[in-house]
């Protein structure tokens, strides 16, 4: 490292997207990364095993809502990439309190630490803050109203708006990305694609909500992480960038694609009761992010093939994450 390395704090770095952000950052020669992660049921040190022993990488187990920890870590870095969150919509329906604490209070605590130390923050938000699209081809641009419909989405919208407010009120360099559904290796098996893939590989029925009518846009996680870094590197402070441009399909077609990719019998697709308030469709425009030079590189089929291969080779990882989720 000849030039001075930029030091980035990645919150939630032991989770799915966070660990891919760490990979992408440490791919750069002149970067150091500190991860702050509470290692909830959704986080795993195994997700960062490629970096253990790298002198440019430090892991800190701790809570983003802990003022002392946040302040100490933010003081020692150049910038913050905030991906820590309670992230599963179904869990937010049965227990919203943890979502308000981590997603809202945790973001406020980090923003205060960034304000105290003059550090820029990139907030990893979600397209779910917009609510559901109409049942047509419409897409949300960044100036669309926020109409969250689940406790998860509402907590992310609150955090997202706190970022906007800190930018306006204190002039802080805060940038927000609102991403579509990501998929790929290391995604918690409670989420749709790993649920389908691991069921298909285990020979179990694929549990599809309702009749699988809901539509989602899917973007491979390395493209998703690249979108975050494009906004971090070249985004305008105070701006919001959607990360979309994924592949849209119904959940039933997604389950069929997983059957095709794993060799499972499509007859193993089964239907389960719908999630309350289940958003029919999300879709976002990504013109602003594309104007920063970002575009997706991995086609859906290729991403799905890579994902299936990863879960085939990491059966015990998925089993361990499932056990952690019951604790
Ligand atoms: P994830 O559940 O896989 O990982 C979340 C990580 O945050 C875990 O490692 C967990 O241990 C950590 N964490 C939870 N509470 C914490 C706390 N109080 N303090 C410190 N760490 C804590 O989630 P993900 O799917 O990787 O999502 C990452 C971010 O991206 C989240 O902010 C989420 O809202 C956003 N997002 C995800 C998607 C997606 O498709 N996965 C889409 C849009 C936005």
mmCIF file with all atom_site columns, N, CA, C and O in Angstrom, residues 4 23-25 28 52 78 82 94 101 112 117 143 171 176 188 203 226 248 256 268 289 299 315:
data_model
loop_
_atom_site.group_PDB
_atom_site.id
_atom_site.type_symbol
_atom_site.label_atom_id
_atom_site.label_alt_id
_atom_site.label_comp_id
_atom_site.label_asym_id
_atom_site.label_entity_id
_atom_site.label_seq_id
_atom_site.pdbx_PDB_ins_code
_atom_site.Cartn_x
_atom_site.Cartn_y
_atom_site.Cartn_z
_atom_site.occupancy
_atom_site.B_iso_or_equiv
_atom_site.pdbx_formal_charge
_atom_site.auth_seq_id
_atom_site.auth_comp_id
_atom_site.auth_asym_id
_atom_site.auth_atom_id
_atom_site.pdbx_PDB_model_num
ATOM 1  N N  . UNK A 1 4   ? -1.754  6.464   0.894   1.00 0.00 ? 4   UNK A N  1
ATOM 2  C CA . UNK A 1 4   ? -2.472  6.269   2.153   1.00 0.00 ? 4   UNK A CA 1
ATOM 3  C C  . UNK A 1 4   ? -3.791  5.548   1.869   1.00 0.00 ? 4   UNK A C  1
ATOM 4  O O  . UNK A 1 4   ? -4.565  5.948   1.019   1.00 0.00 ? 4   UNK A O  1
ATOM 5  N N  . UNK A 1 23  ? -15.935 -7.466  0.217   1.00 0.00 ? 23  UNK A N  1
ATOM 6  C CA . UNK A 1 23  ? -15.149 -8.070  -0.873  1.00 0.00 ? 23  UNK A CA 1
ATOM 7  C C  . UNK A 1 23  ? -14.767 -7.005  -1.905  1.00 0.00 ? 23  UNK A C  1
ATOM 8  O O  . UNK A 1 23  ? -13.617 -6.925  -2.347  1.00 0.00 ? 23  UNK A O  1
ATOM 9  N N  . UNK A 1 24  ? -15.778 -6.204  -2.307  1.00 0.00 ? 24  UNK A N  1
ATOM 10 C CA . UNK A 1 24  ? -15.534 -5.223  -3.378  1.00 0.00 ? 24  UNK A CA 1
ATOM 11 C C  . UNK A 1 24  ? -14.556 -4.146  -2.909  1.00 0.00 ? 24  UNK A C  1
ATOM 12 O O  . UNK A 1 24  ? -13.674 -3.715  -3.667  1.00 0.00 ? 24  UNK A O  1
ATOM 13 N N  . UNK A 1 25  ? -14.673 -3.744  -1.647  1.00 0.00 ? 25  UNK A N  1
ATOM 14 C CA . UNK A 1 25  ? -13.757 -2.711  -1.137  1.00 0.00 ? 25  UNK A CA 1
ATOM 15 C C  . UNK A 1 25  ? -12.337 -3.248  -1.040  1.00 0.00 ? 25  UNK A C  1
ATOM 16 O O  . UNK A 1 25  ? -11.374 -2.581  -1.437  1.00 0.00 ? 25  UNK A O  1
ATOM 17 N N  . UNK A 1 28  ? -9.883  -3.431  -3.871  1.00 0.00 ? 28  UNK A N  1
ATOM 18 C CA . UNK A 1 28  ? -9.129  -2.217  -4.195  1.00 0.00 ? 28  UNK A CA 1
ATOM 19 C C  . UNK A 1 28  ? -7.849  -2.242  -3.374  1.00 0.00 ? 28  UNK A C  1
ATOM 20 O O  . UNK A 1 28  ? -7.893  -2.499  -2.169  1.00 0.00 ? 28  UNK A O  1
ATOM 21 N N  . UNK A 1 52  ? -10.069 -12.966 6.674   1.00 0.00 ? 52  UNK A N  1
ATOM 22 C CA . UNK A 1 52  ? -9.431  -13.180 7.976   1.00 0.00 ? 52  UNK A CA 1
ATOM 23 C C  . UNK A 1 52  ? -7.918  -13.264 7.735   1.00 0.00 ? 52  UNK A C  1
ATOM 24 O O  . UNK A 1 52  ? -7.466  -13.928 6.801   1.00 0.00 ? 52  UNK A O  1
ATOM 25 N N  . UNK A 1 78  ? -12.332 6.950   7.552   1.00 0.00 ? 78  UNK A N  1
ATOM 26 C CA . UNK A 1 78  ? -12.529 8.100   6.661   1.00 0.00 ? 78  UNK A CA 1
ATOM 27 C C  . UNK A 1 78  ? -13.982 8.247   6.228   1.00 0.00 ? 78  UNK A C  1
ATOM 28 O O  . UNK A 1 78  ? -14.430 9.339   5.889   1.00 0.00 ? 78  UNK A O  1
ATOM 29 N N  . UNK A 1 82  ? -23.163 2.180   5.527   1.00 0.00 ? 82  UNK A N  1
ATOM 30 C CA . UNK A 1 82  ? -24.093 1.683   6.560   1.00 0.00 ? 82  UNK A CA 1
ATOM 31 C C  . UNK A 1 82  ? -25.092 0.675   5.970   1.00 0.00 ? 82  UNK A C  1
ATOM 32 O O  . UNK A 1 82  ? -26.100 1.058   5.386   1.00 0.00 ? 82  UNK A O  1
ATOM 33 N N  . UNK A 1 94  ? -43.969 -9.844  12.643  1.00 0.00 ? 94  UNK A N  1
ATOM 34 C CA . UNK A 1 94  ? -44.204 -10.469 13.955  1.00 0.00 ? 94  UNK A CA 1
ATOM 35 C C  . UNK A 1 94  ? -43.514 -9.701  15.091  1.00 0.00 ? 94  UNK A C  1
ATOM 36 O O  . UNK A 1 94  ? -43.925 -9.807  16.231  1.00 0.00 ? 94  UNK A O  1
ATOM 37 N N  . UNK A 1 101 ? -35.423 -0.231  16.474  1.00 0.00 ? 101 UNK A N  1
ATOM 38 C CA . UNK A 1 101 ? -34.190 0.001   17.223  1.00 0.00 ? 101 UNK A CA 1
ATOM 39 C C  . UNK A 1 101 ? -32.974 -0.017  16.293  1.00 0.00 ? 101 UNK A C  1
ATOM 40 O O  . UNK A 1 101 ? -32.200 0.940   16.240  1.00 0.00 ? 101 UNK A O  1
ATOM 41 N N  . UNK A 1 112 ? -25.124 10.697  14.006  1.00 0.00 ? 112 UNK A N  1
ATOM 42 C CA . UNK A 1 112 ? -24.580 11.612  15.012  1.00 0.00 ? 112 UNK A CA 1
ATOM 43 C C  . UNK A 1 112 ? -23.062 11.457  15.122  1.00 0.00 ? 112 UNK A C  1
ATOM 44 O O  . UNK A 1 112 ? -22.336 12.451  15.258  1.00 0.00 ? 112 UNK A O  1
ATOM 45 N N  . UNK A 1 117 ? -17.670 13.735  13.864  1.00 0.00 ? 117 UNK A N  1
ATOM 46 C CA . UNK A 1 117 ? -16.295 13.556  13.365  1.00 0.00 ? 117 UNK A CA 1
ATOM 47 C C  . UNK A 1 117 ? -16.135 14.000  11.906  1.00 0.00 ? 117 UNK A C  1
ATOM 48 O O  . UNK A 1 117 ? -15.080 13.777  11.316  1.00 0.00 ? 117 UNK A O  1
ATOM 49 N N  . UNK A 1 143 ? -37.492 10.595  -6.901  1.00 0.00 ? 143 UNK A N  1
ATOM 50 C CA . UNK A 1 143 ? -38.335 11.627  -6.276  1.00 0.00 ? 143 UNK A CA 1
ATOM 51 C C  . UNK A 1 143 ? -39.764 11.149  -6.038  1.00 0.00 ? 143 UNK A C  1
ATOM 52 O O  . UNK A 1 143 ? -40.638 11.924  -5.654  1.00 0.00 ? 143 UNK A O  1
ATOM 53 N N  . UNK A 1 171 ? -25.875 19.998  6.858   1.00 0.00 ? 171 UNK A N  1
ATOM 54 C CA . UNK A 1 171 ? -24.977 20.060  5.699   1.00 0.00 ? 171 UNK A CA 1
ATOM 55 C C  . UNK A 1 171 ? -24.064 18.852  5.609   1.00 0.00 ? 171 UNK A C  1
ATOM 56 O O  . UNK A 1 171 ? -22.969 18.928  5.036   1.00 0.00 ? 171 UNK A O  1
ATOM 57 N N  . UNK A 1 176 ? -27.658 8.324   -0.287  1.00 0.00 ? 176 UNK A N  1
ATOM 58 C CA . UNK A 1 176 ? -28.540 7.171   -0.040  1.00 0.00 ? 176 UNK A CA 1
ATOM 59 C C  . UNK A 1 176 ? -28.651 6.341   -1.312  1.00 0.00 ? 176 UNK A C  1
ATOM 60 O O  . UNK A 1 176 ? -28.792 6.899   -2.411  1.00 0.00 ? 176 UNK A O  1
ATOM 61 N N  . UNK A 1 188 ? -29.119 -15.071 3.390   1.00 0.00 ? 188 UNK A N  1
ATOM 62 C CA . UNK A 1 188 ? -29.741 -15.868 4.445   1.00 0.00 ? 188 UNK A CA 1
ATOM 63 C C  . UNK A 1 188 ? -30.846 -16.760 3.862   1.00 0.00 ? 188 UNK A C  1
ATOM 64 O O  . UNK A 1 188 ? -31.676 -16.285 3.083   1.00 0.00 ? 188 UNK A O  1
ATOM 65 N N  . UNK A 1 203 ? -34.624 -31.567 -1.956  1.00 0.00 ? 203 UNK A N  1
ATOM 66 C CA . UNK A 1 203 ? -35.761 -32.394 -2.359  1.00 0.00 ? 203 UNK A CA 1
ATOM 67 C C  . UNK A 1 203 ? -37.030 -32.091 -1.585  1.00 0.00 ? 203 UNK A C  1
ATOM 68 O O  . UNK A 1 203 ? -37.921 -32.930 -1.471  1.00 0.00 ? 203 UNK A O  1
ATOM 69 N N  . UNK A 1 226 ? -21.567 -3.106  -6.454  1.00 0.00 ? 226 UNK A N  1
ATOM 70 C CA . UNK A 1 226 ? -20.889 -2.137  -7.334  1.00 0.00 ? 226 UNK A CA 1
ATOM 71 C C  . UNK A 1 226 ? -21.702 -0.842  -7.418  1.00 0.00 ? 226 UNK A C  1
ATOM 72 O O  . UNK A 1 226 ? -21.138 0.255   -7.496  1.00 0.00 ? 226 UNK A O  1
ATOM 73 N N  . UNK A 1 248 ? -37.010 -8.689  -13.944 1.00 0.00 ? 248 UNK A N  1
ATOM 74 C CA . UNK A 1 248 ? -38.290 -8.788  -13.236 1.00 0.00 ? 248 UNK A CA 1
ATOM 75 C C  . UNK A 1 248 ? -39.021 -10.060 -13.623 1.00 0.00 ? 248 UNK A C  1
ATOM 76 O O  . UNK A 1 248 ? -39.123 -10.390 -14.811 1.00 0.00 ? 248 UNK A O  1
ATOM 77 N N  . UNK A 1 256 ? -39.919 -21.587 -10.849 1.00 0.00 ? 256 UNK A N  1
ATOM 78 C CA . UNK A 1 256 ? -39.698 -22.468 -12.027 1.00 0.00 ? 256 UNK A CA 1
ATOM 79 C C  . UNK A 1 256 ? -38.251 -22.383 -12.500 1.00 0.00 ? 256 UNK A C  1
ATOM 80 O O  . UNK A 1 256 ? -37.640 -23.389 -12.868 1.00 0.00 ? 256 UNK A O  1
ATOM 81 N N  . UNK A 1 268 ? -42.688 -29.903 -7.601  1.00 0.00 ? 268 UNK A N  1
ATOM 82 C CA . UNK A 1 268 ? -42.355 -29.711 -6.180  1.00 0.00 ? 268 UNK A CA 1
ATOM 83 C C  . UNK A 1 268 ? -42.638 -28.274 -5.731  1.00 0.00 ? 268 UNK A C  1
ATOM 84 O O  . UNK A 1 268 ? -42.429 -27.938 -4.567  1.00 0.00 ? 268 UNK A O  1
ATOM 85 N N  . UNK A 1 289 ? -27.996 6.437   -11.385 1.00 0.00 ? 289 UNK A N  1
ATOM 86 C CA . UNK A 1 289 ? -26.812 5.634   -11.080 1.00 0.00 ? 289 UNK A CA 1
ATOM 87 C C  . UNK A 1 289 ? -26.051 5.302   -12.370 1.00 0.00 ? 289 UNK A C  1
ATOM 88 O O  . UNK A 1 289 ? -24.816 5.319   -12.400 1.00 0.00 ? 289 UNK A O  1
ATOM 89 N N  . UNK A 1 299 ? -25.855 -11.313 -15.968 1.00 0.00 ? 299 UNK A N  1
ATOM 90 C CA . UNK A 1 299 ? -27.225 -11.620 -16.400 1.00 0.00 ? 299 UNK A CA 1
ATOM 91 C C  . UNK A 1 299 ? -27.892 -12.512 -15.355 1.00 0.00 ? 299 UNK A C  1
ATOM 92 O O  . UNK A 1 299 ? -27.215 -13.257 -14.633 1.00 0.00 ? 299 UNK A O  1
ATOM 93 N N  . UNK A 1 315 ? -23.797 -26.483 1.819   1.00 0.00 ? 315 UNK A N  1
ATOM 94 C CA . UNK A 1 315 ? -25.017 -26.969 2.475   1.00 0.00 ? 315 UNK A CA 1
ATOM 95 C C  . UNK A 1 315 ? -24.958 -26.719 3.975   1.00 0.00 ? 315 UNK A C  1
ATOM 96 O O  . UNK A 1 315 ? -25.949 -26.359 4.602   1.00 0.00 ? 315 UNK A O  1
#
